[in-house]
Amino acid sequence: EKLFVNNQDNLSNVAIEFFGKKINYVELFKNIKDTSRAFFHSGVKEGDYVAICGTSIPEIAYSFYAMGYLGSIGLFIPPYLDKEKMISDINYSNCEILVVMDKLYDYIKDTINNTSIKKIIIVPTLNSSLINFLLPKIKVDNDGKEILWNDFIKQFKNKEYPKMVPYKEKRPLSVVYSSGTTGMLKGILLSHDSYQNSVQVYPEIGVDIHPGQKLYQVIPAWSSTGTSTCLHLPLTYGCCVFMDPRFEPDIFAKNISKKKINYAVGTTSLYEGFENEKN
């Protein structure tokens, strides 16, 4: 709700830039609503969990906000999560739907067979890019369990949009993973309030964030930084999120200089790559 309200004056601004494709706030809002509709008519309701495995691509952002729209919870699983932990978390949350990037699907495909997942929505990595028409077609299984993202969205285009679930204190929004101090990845449940409180802190401590700026998102959604600081923060303030799913320091460094990035949040290894490139 805050995302929609805060950007009524920024509708023509670019919200997401992805491999040459520029998605403005009008398109962003429509894509979020279309995604929410597809999940809703697939049986996802308030309080339900949806497993999501992907890095910095627009469809993961749409899925994140669709969870907020419906009052559902995104279980943002890393592909390298311990198999037994992945099975346990998915089954404990009773997830029946998985959204997964094609490049990560092979890492978790065998594991998913032992879970409660009944529908797998596969997102081609460059689905939202300008060169998507050049990509080889992905084949899905014939038993109906797998479906491509665009087909998932289109099959409900004639259905009505669901109503946005109203604000409720401490309503959960996502499960992200942190190693904490033990080295073992643990799921952390974050609420709508957690995200809103986080994004409100930045202007209060003197960080200048305003429409027209561009923030680089490379940290994946299974980290709280990936969804909060690298996604919801810039979009809340009408900025543009520059997405690149490639986790490579040299690409990170080149994009910062070429794409006129104002803010970048990355890992230590990426920063070291940037320093080496600059030197």
mmCIF file of C-alpha atoms in Angstrom:
data_model
loop_
_atom_site.group_PDB
_atom_site.id
_atom_site.type_symbol
_atom_site.label_atom_id
_atom_site.label_comp_id
_atom_site.label_asym_id
_atom_site.label_seq_id
_atom_site.Cartn_x
_atom_site.Cartn_y
_atom_site.Cartn_z
ATOM 1 C CA GLU A 1 0.000 0.000 0.000
ATOM 2 C CA LYS A 2 2.838 2.399 0.879
ATOM 3 C CA LEU A 3 4.557 1.606 -2.400
ATOM 4 C CA PHE A 4 1.454 2.598 -4.377
ATOM 5 C CA VAL A 5 0.645 5.695 -2.324
ATOM 6 C CA ASN A 6 4.198 7.056 -2.206
ATOM 7 C CA ASN A 7 4.631 6.936 -5.976
ATOM 8 C CA GLN A 8 1.472 8.511 -7.317
ATOM 9 C CA ASP A 9 3.570 11.449 -8.524
ATOM 10 C CA ASN A 10 6.296 9.192 -9.991
ATOM 11 C CA LEU A 11 4.216 7.023 -12.321
ATOM 12 C CA SER A 12 6.186 7.861 -15.458
ATOM 13 C CA ASN A 13 9.553 7.406 -13.724
ATOM 14 C CA VAL A 14 11.600 4.264 -14.372
ATOM 15 C CA ALA A 15 11.174 1.851 -11.466
ATOM 16 C CA ILE A 16 13.272 -1.076 -12.737
ATOM 17 C CA GLU A 17 15.997 -1.258 -15.375
ATOM 18 C CA PHE A 18 16.885 -4.764 -16.513
ATOM 19 C CA PHE A 19 19.152 -5.597 -19.459
ATOM 20 C CA GLY A 20 17.969 -2.645 -21.525
ATOM 21 C CA LYS A 21 14.304 -2.869 -20.511
ATOM 22 C CA LYS A 22 12.980 0.110 -18.550
ATOM 23 C CA ILE A 23 9.858 -0.564 -16.499
ATOM 24 C CA ASN A 24 8.110 2.534 -15.155
ATOM 25 C CA TYR A 25 5.943 2.696 -12.045
ATOM 26 C CA VAL A 26 2.712 2.298 -14.027
ATOM 27 C CA GLU A 27 4.021 -0.975 -15.464
ATOM 28 C CA LEU A 28 5.423 -2.033 -12.087
ATOM 29 C CA PHE A 29 2.058 -1.604 -10.384
ATOM 30 C CA LYS A 30 0.251 -3.463 -13.162
ATOM 31 C CA ASN A 31 2.745 -6.326 -13.028
ATOM 32 C CA ILE A 32 2.347 -6.574 -9.258
ATOM 33 C CA LYS A 33 -1.440 -6.680 -9.584
ATOM 34 C CA ASP A 34 -1.268 -9.235 -12.400
ATOM 35 C CA THR A 35 1.053 -11.394 -10.308
ATOM 36 C CA SER A 36 -1.206 -11.063 -7.273
ATOM 37 C CA ARG A 37 -4.194 -12.099 -9.412
ATOM 38 C CA ALA A 38 -2.373 -15.165 -10.729
ATOM 39 C CA PHE A 39 -1.373 -16.291 -7.238
ATOM 40 C CA PHE A 40 -4.840 -15.589 -5.853
ATOM 41 C CA HIS A 41 -6.637 -17.618 -8.509
ATOM 42 C CA SER A 42 -4.067 -20.382 -8.020
ATOM 43 C CA GLY A 43 -5.354 -20.708 -4.464
ATOM 44 C CA VAL A 44 -2.895 -18.517 -2.564
ATOM 45 C CA LYS A 45 -4.691 -16.701 0.233
ATOM 46 C CA GLU A 46 -3.894 -14.660 3.318
ATOM 47 C CA GLY A 47 -1.403 -16.459 5.557
ATOM 48 C CA ASP A 48 -0.266 -18.940 2.907
ATOM 49 C CA TYR A 49 3.418 -19.472 2.101
ATOM 50 C CA VAL A 50 4.886 -19.443 -1.409
ATOM 51 C CA ALA A 51 8.447 -20.677 -1.977
ATOM 52 C CA ILE A 52 10.563 -18.308 -4.089
ATOM 53 C CA CYS A 53 14.099 -18.953 -5.344
ATOM 54 C CA GLY A 54 15.672 -16.259 -7.506
ATOM 55 C CA THR A 55 18.134 -13.393 -7.647
ATOM 56 C CA SER A 56 17.836 -9.870 -9.053
ATOM 57 C CA ILE A 57 15.146 -10.160 -11.735
ATOM 58 C CA PRO A 58 11.845 -8.234 -12.018
ATOM 59 C CA GLU A 59 9.625 -11.306 -11.530
ATOM 60 C CA ILE A 60 11.070 -11.882 -8.067
ATOM 61 C CA ALA A 61 10.185 -8.279 -7.173
ATOM 62 C CA TYR A 62 6.621 -8.787 -8.468
ATOM 63 C CA SER A 63 6.319 -11.968 -6.390
ATOM 64 C CA PHE A 64 7.587 -10.200 -3.264
ATOM 65 C CA TYR A 65 5.007 -7.429 -3.574
ATOM 66 C CA ALA A 66 2.277 -9.893 -4.540
ATOM 67 C CA MET A 67 2.830 -11.568 -1.183
ATOM 68 C CA GLY A 68 2.281 -8.227 0.524
ATOM 69 C CA TYR A 69 -0.772 -7.521 -1.643
ATOM 70 C CA LEU A 70 -2.419 -10.820 -0.665
ATOM 71 C CA GLY A 71 -1.254 -10.978 2.947
ATOM 72 C CA SER A 72 0.755 -14.092 2.082
ATOM 73 C CA ILE A 73 4.351 -14.933 2.967
ATOM 74 C CA GLY A 74 7.283 -15.473 0.622
ATOM 75 C CA LEU A 75 9.691 -18.226 1.672
ATOM 76 C CA PHE A 76 12.833 -16.963 -0.097
ATOM 77 C CA ILE A 77 15.000 -20.076 -0.189
ATOM 78 C CA PRO A 78 18.679 -20.015 -1.241
ATOM 79 C CA PRO A 79 19.515 -22.721 -3.811
ATOM 80 C CA TYR A 80 22.475 -23.800 -1.672
ATOM 81 C CA LEU A 81 20.377 -24.322 1.452
ATOM 82 C CA ASP A 82 21.009 -27.692 3.099
ATOM 83 C CA LYS A 83 18.690 -30.216 1.431
ATOM 84 C CA GLU A 84 17.160 -31.483 4.637
ATOM 85 C CA LYS A 85 16.633 -27.905 5.824
ATOM 86 C CA MET A 86 14.998 -26.944 2.518
ATOM 87 C CA ILE A 87 12.643 -29.925 2.661
ATOM 88 C CA SER A 88 11.821 -29.254 6.293
ATOM 89 C CA ASP A 89 11.126 -25.514 5.828
ATOM 90 C CA ILE A 90 8.984 -25.992 2.716
ATOM 91 C CA ASN A 91 6.944 -28.783 4.275
ATOM 92 C CA TYR A 92 6.603 -27.003 7.623
ATOM 93 C CA SER A 93 5.225 -23.958 5.793
ATOM 94 C CA ASN A 94 3.032 -26.198 3.625
ATOM 95 C CA CYS A 95 4.188 -24.442 0.442
ATOM 96 C CA GLU A 96 2.396 -25.737 -2.632
ATOM 97 C CA ILE A 97 3.782 -23.234 -5.153
ATOM 98 C CA LEU A 98 7.414 -22.546 -6.060
ATOM 99 C CA VAL A 99 8.679 -19.634 -8.166
ATOM 100 C CA VAL A 100 12.199 -20.379 -9.399
ATOM 101 C CA MET A 101 14.692 -18.911 -11.862
ATOM 102 C CA ASP A 102 15.594 -21.354 -14.611
ATOM 103 C CA LYS A 103 19.312 -20.979 -13.822
ATOM 104 C CA LEU A 104 18.724 -22.129 -10.240
ATOM 105 C CA TYR A 105 16.161 -24.842 -10.875
ATOM 106 C CA ASP A 106 18.695 -27.620 -11.467
ATOM 107 C CA TYR A 107 20.214 -26.988 -8.030
ATOM 108 C CA ILE A 108 16.975 -27.696 -6.198
ATOM 109 C CA LYS A 109 14.961 -29.856 -8.601
ATOM 110 C CA ASP A 110 15.649 -33.191 -6.922
ATOM 111 C CA THR A 111 15.115 -31.723 -3.472
ATOM 112 C CA ILE A 112 11.734 -30.238 -4.396
ATOM 113 C CA ASN A 113 10.442 -33.702 -5.294
ATOM 114 C CA ASN A 114 10.433 -34.513 -1.575
ATOM 115 C CA THR A 115 8.330 -31.514 -0.560
ATOM 116 C CA SER A 116 4.721 -30.335 -0.572
ATOM 117 C CA ILE A 117 5.271 -28.328 -3.790
ATOM 118 C CA LYS A 118 2.533 -29.029 -6.367
ATOM 119 C CA LYS A 119 3.147 -26.255 -8.920
ATOM 120 C CA ILE A 120 6.511 -24.950 -10.140
ATOM 121 C CA ILE A 121 6.607 -21.587 -11.944
ATOM 122 C CA ILE A 122 9.826 -21.323 -13.938
ATOM 123 C CA VAL A 123 11.127 -17.845 -14.775
ATOM 124 C CA PRO A 124 13.633 -17.557 -17.634
ATOM 125 C CA THR A 125 16.407 -15.335 -16.289
ATOM 126 C CA LEU A 126 16.112 -12.810 -19.146
ATOM 127 C CA ASN A 127 12.318 -13.049 -19.425
ATOM 128 C CA SER A 128 11.912 -9.289 -18.872
ATOM 129 C CA SER A 129 14.877 -8.221 -20.986
ATOM 130 C CA LEU A 130 14.787 -6.714 -24.464
ATOM 131 C CA ILE A 131 16.450 -9.837 -25.880
ATOM 132 C CA ASN A 132 14.013 -12.377 -24.479
ATOM 133 C CA PHE A 133 12.707 -13.242 -27.956
ATOM 134 C CA LEU A 134 16.182 -14.525 -28.897
ATOM 135 C CA LEU A 135 16.314 -17.025 -26.056
ATOM 136 C CA PRO A 136 15.814 -20.750 -26.602
ATOM 137 C CA LYS A 137 12.435 -21.986 -25.435
ATOM 138 C CA ILE A 138 12.370 -23.788 -22.093
ATOM 139 C CA LYS A 139 10.577 -27.105 -22.077
ATOM 140 C CA VAL A 140 8.343 -27.930 -19.138
ATOM 141 C CA ASP A 141 7.122 -31.325 -18.018
ATOM 142 C CA ASN A 142 3.947 -32.799 -19.410
ATOM 143 C CA ASP A 143 2.247 -33.631 -16.133
ATOM 144 C CA GLY A 144 1.189 -30.031 -15.532
ATOM 145 C CA LYS A 145 3.365 -29.453 -12.468
ATOM 146 C CA GLU A 146 5.707 -27.038 -14.260
ATOM 147 C CA ILE A 147 4.629 -23.848 -15.998
ATOM 148 C CA LEU A 148 6.534 -20.891 -17.445
ATOM 149 C CA TRP A 149 6.058 -17.494 -15.797
ATOM 150 C CA ASN A 150 4.349 -15.775 -18.728
ATOM 151 C CA ASP A 151 1.893 -18.647 -19.119
ATOM 152 C CA PHE A 152 1.175 -18.544 -15.389
ATOM 153 C CA ILE A 153 0.315 -14.838 -15.586
ATOM 154 C CA LYS A 154 -1.668 -15.058 -18.840
ATOM 155 C CA GLN A 155 -3.926 -17.916 -17.816
ATOM 156 C CA PHE A 156 -5.766 -15.659 -15.356
ATOM 157 C CA LYS A 157 -5.867 -12.456 -17.451
ATOM 158 C CA ASN A 158 -9.675 -12.584 -17.707
ATOM 159 C CA LYS A 159 -10.163 -13.100 -13.974
ATOM 160 C CA GLU A 160 -10.916 -10.218 -11.643
ATOM 161 C CA TYR A 161 -8.240 -8.703 -9.453
ATOM 162 C CA PRO A 162 -8.351 -9.588 -5.754
ATOM 163 C CA LYS A 163 -8.647 -6.847 -3.154
ATOM 164 C CA MET A 164 -5.481 -5.765 -1.404
ATOM 165 C CA VAL A 165 -5.368 -7.140 2.129
ATOM 166 C CA PRO A 166 -5.442 -4.176 4.575
ATOM 167 C CA TYR A 167 -2.648 -3.419 7.016
ATOM 168 C CA LYS A 168 -2.464 -5.509 10.146
ATOM 169 C CA GLU A 169 0.161 -5.030 12.839
ATOM 170 C CA LYS A 170 2.984 -7.582 12.709
ATOM 171 C CA ARG A 171 1.552 -9.306 9.631
ATOM 172 C CA PRO A 172 4.353 -11.562 8.289
ATOM 173 C CA LEU A 173 5.663 -10.892 4.784
ATOM 174 C CA SER A 174 8.769 -12.950 4.134
ATOM 175 C CA VAL A 175 11.170 -15.576 5.393
ATOM 176 C CA VAL A 176 14.791 -14.777 4.550
ATOM 177 C CA TYR A 177 17.945 -16.590 5.580
ATOM 178 C CA SER A 178 20.867 -15.619 7.763
ATOM 179 C CA SER A 179 23.827 -17.613 9.024
ATOM 180 C CA GLY A 180 23.843 -15.667 12.293
ATOM 181 C CA THR A 181 26.847 -16.630 14.415
ATOM 182 C CA THR A 182 26.747 -20.407 13.925
ATOM 183 C CA GLY A 183 27.359 -20.668 10.194
ATOM 184 C CA MET A 184 24.081 -22.548 9.777
ATOM 185 C CA LEU A 185 21.505 -20.827 7.592
ATOM 186 C CA LYS A 186 18.350 -20.039 9.542
ATOM 187 C CA GLY A 187 15.050 -18.713 8.310
ATOM 188 C CA ILE A 188 14.010 -15.346 9.769
ATOM 189 C CA LEU A 189 10.383 -14.240 9.594
ATOM 190 C CA LEU A 190 10.022 -10.540 8.757
ATOM 191 C CA SER A 191 6.823 -8.526 8.956
ATOM 192 C CA HIS A 192 5.473 -5.619 6.911
ATOM 193 C CA ASP A 193 6.410 -3.422 9.880
ATOM 194 C CA SER A 194 10.014 -4.658 9.720
ATOM 195 C CA TYR A 195 10.333 -3.522 6.118
ATOM 196 C CA GLN A 196 8.615 -0.179 6.650
ATOM 197 C CA ASN A 197 10.621 0.630 9.766
ATOM 198 C CA SER A 198 13.814 -0.197 7.905
ATOM 199 C CA VAL A 199 13.164 2.066 4.910
ATOM 200 C CA GLN A 200 12.077 4.957 7.130
ATOM 201 C CA VAL A 201 15.408 4.940 8.956
ATOM 202 C CA TYR A 202 17.536 6.049 6.001
ATOM 203 C CA PRO A 203 16.181 9.604 5.523
ATOM 204 C CA GLU A 204 16.151 10.033 9.295
ATOM 205 C CA ILE A 205 19.905 9.434 9.484
ATOM 206 C CA GLY A 206 20.608 11.866 6.647
ATOM 207 C CA VAL A 207 20.732 9.589 3.595
ATOM 208 C CA ASP A 208 19.419 11.529 0.583
ATOM 209 C CA ILE A 209 17.083 9.232 -1.370
ATOM 210 C CA HIS A 210 14.778 10.775 -3.950
ATOM 211 C CA PRO A 211 13.144 10.128 -7.359
ATOM 212 C CA GLY A 212 15.553 10.083 -10.266
ATOM 213 C CA GLN A 213 18.287 8.239 -8.419
ATOM 214 C CA LYS A 214 19.375 4.717 -9.296
ATOM 215 C CA LEU A 215 20.278 1.892 -6.897
ATOM 216 C CA TYR A 216 22.064 -1.267 -7.974
ATOM 217 C CA GLN A 217 20.448 -4.527 -6.809
ATOM 218 C CA VAL A 218 22.683 -7.563 -6.915
ATOM 219 C CA ILE A 219 22.077 -9.104 -3.475
ATOM 220 C CA PRO A 220 19.554 -11.944 -3.880
ATOM 221 C CA ALA A 221 16.087 -11.901 -2.357
ATOM 222 C CA TRP A 222 16.841 -14.685 0.126
ATOM 223 C CA SER A 223 18.827 -12.096 2.099
ATOM 224 C CA SER A 224 16.944 -9.419 4.040
ATOM 225 C CA THR A 225 19.230 -6.821 2.448
ATOM 226 C CA GLY A 226 18.169 -8.044 -0.977
ATOM 227 C CA THR A 227 14.468 -7.385 -0.446
ATOM 228 C CA SER A 228 14.661 -4.502 2.021
ATOM 229 C CA THR A 229 17.635 -2.238 1.268
ATOM 230 C CA CYS A 230 18.113 -3.179 -2.395
ATOM 231 C CA LEU A 231 14.465 -3.371 -3.477
ATOM 232 C CA HIS A 232 11.823 -1.916 -1.192
ATOM 233 C CA LEU A 233 13.947 1.034 -0.035
ATOM 234 C CA PRO A 234 14.586 2.600 -3.474
ATOM 235 C CA LEU A 235 11.123 1.795 -4.843
ATOM 236 C CA THR A 236 9.448 3.330 -1.793
ATOM 237 C CA TYR A 237 11.176 6.643 -2.552
ATOM 238 C CA GLY A 238 10.544 6.596 -6.291
ATOM 239 C CA CYS A 239 14.042 5.598 -7.338
ATOM 240 C CA CYS A 240 15.088 3.241 -10.122
ATOM 241 C CA VAL A 241 16.364 -0.233 -9.215
ATOM 242 C CA PHE A 242 19.063 -1.395 -11.623
ATOM 243 C CA MET A 243 18.982 -5.208 -11.610
ATOM 244 C CA ASP A 244 21.672 -7.641 -12.692
ATOM 245 C CA PRO A 245 21.516 -11.289 -11.569
ATOM 246 C CA ARG A 246 25.164 -11.937 -12.432
ATOM 247 C CA PHE A 247 27.165 -12.213 -9.231
ATOM 248 C CA GLU A 248 30.520 -11.167 -10.714
ATOM 249 C CA PRO A 249 32.745 -8.355 -9.360
ATOM 250 C CA ASP A 250 33.998 -7.155 -12.757
ATOM 251 C CA ILE A 251 30.452 -6.828 -14.151
ATOM 252 C CA PHE A 252 29.374 -5.094 -10.944
ATOM 253 C CA ALA A 253 32.221 -2.575 -11.294
ATOM 254 C CA LYS A 254 31.579 -1.850 -14.971
ATOM 255 C CA ASN A 255 27.854 -1.328 -14.436
ATOM 256 C CA ILE A 256 28.452 1.174 -11.645
ATOM 257 C CA SER A 257 30.512 3.418 -13.906
ATOM 258 C CA LYS A 258 28.510 2.953 -17.122
ATOM 259 C CA LYS A 259 24.969 3.065 -15.737
ATOM 260 C CA LYS A 260 25.411 6.133 -13.506
ATOM 261 C CA ILE A 261 24.537 4.333 -10.287
ATOM 262 C CA ASN A 262 23.925 6.540 -7.233
ATOM 263 C CA TYR A 263 23.867 3.787 -4.613
ATOM 264 C CA ALA A 264 25.151 0.233 -4.552
ATOM 265 C CA VAL A 265 24.809 -2.351 -1.812
ATOM 266 C CA GLY A 266 26.957 -5.412 -2.299
ATOM 267 C CA THR A 267 29.136 -8.001 -0.649
ATOM 268 C CA THR A 268 32.750 -7.534 0.414
ATOM 269 C CA SER A 269 33.963 -9.583 -2.555
ATOM 270 C CA LEU A 270 32.058 -7.378 -4.986
ATOM 271 C CA TYR A 271 33.471 -4.242 -3.386
ATOM 272 C CA GLU A 272 37.000 -5.629 -3.655
ATOM 273 C CA GLY A 273 36.331 -6.351 -7.314
ATOM 274 C CA PHE A 274 35.215 -2.763 -7.777
ATOM 275 C CA GLU A 275 38.361 -1.465 -6.109
ATOM 276 C CA ASN A 276 40.565 -3.655 -8.296
ATOM 277 C CA GLU A 277 38.727 -2.509 -11.430
ATOM 278 C CA LYS A 278 39.124 1.135 -10.431
ATOM 279 C CA ASN A 279 42.821 0.703 -9.763
#
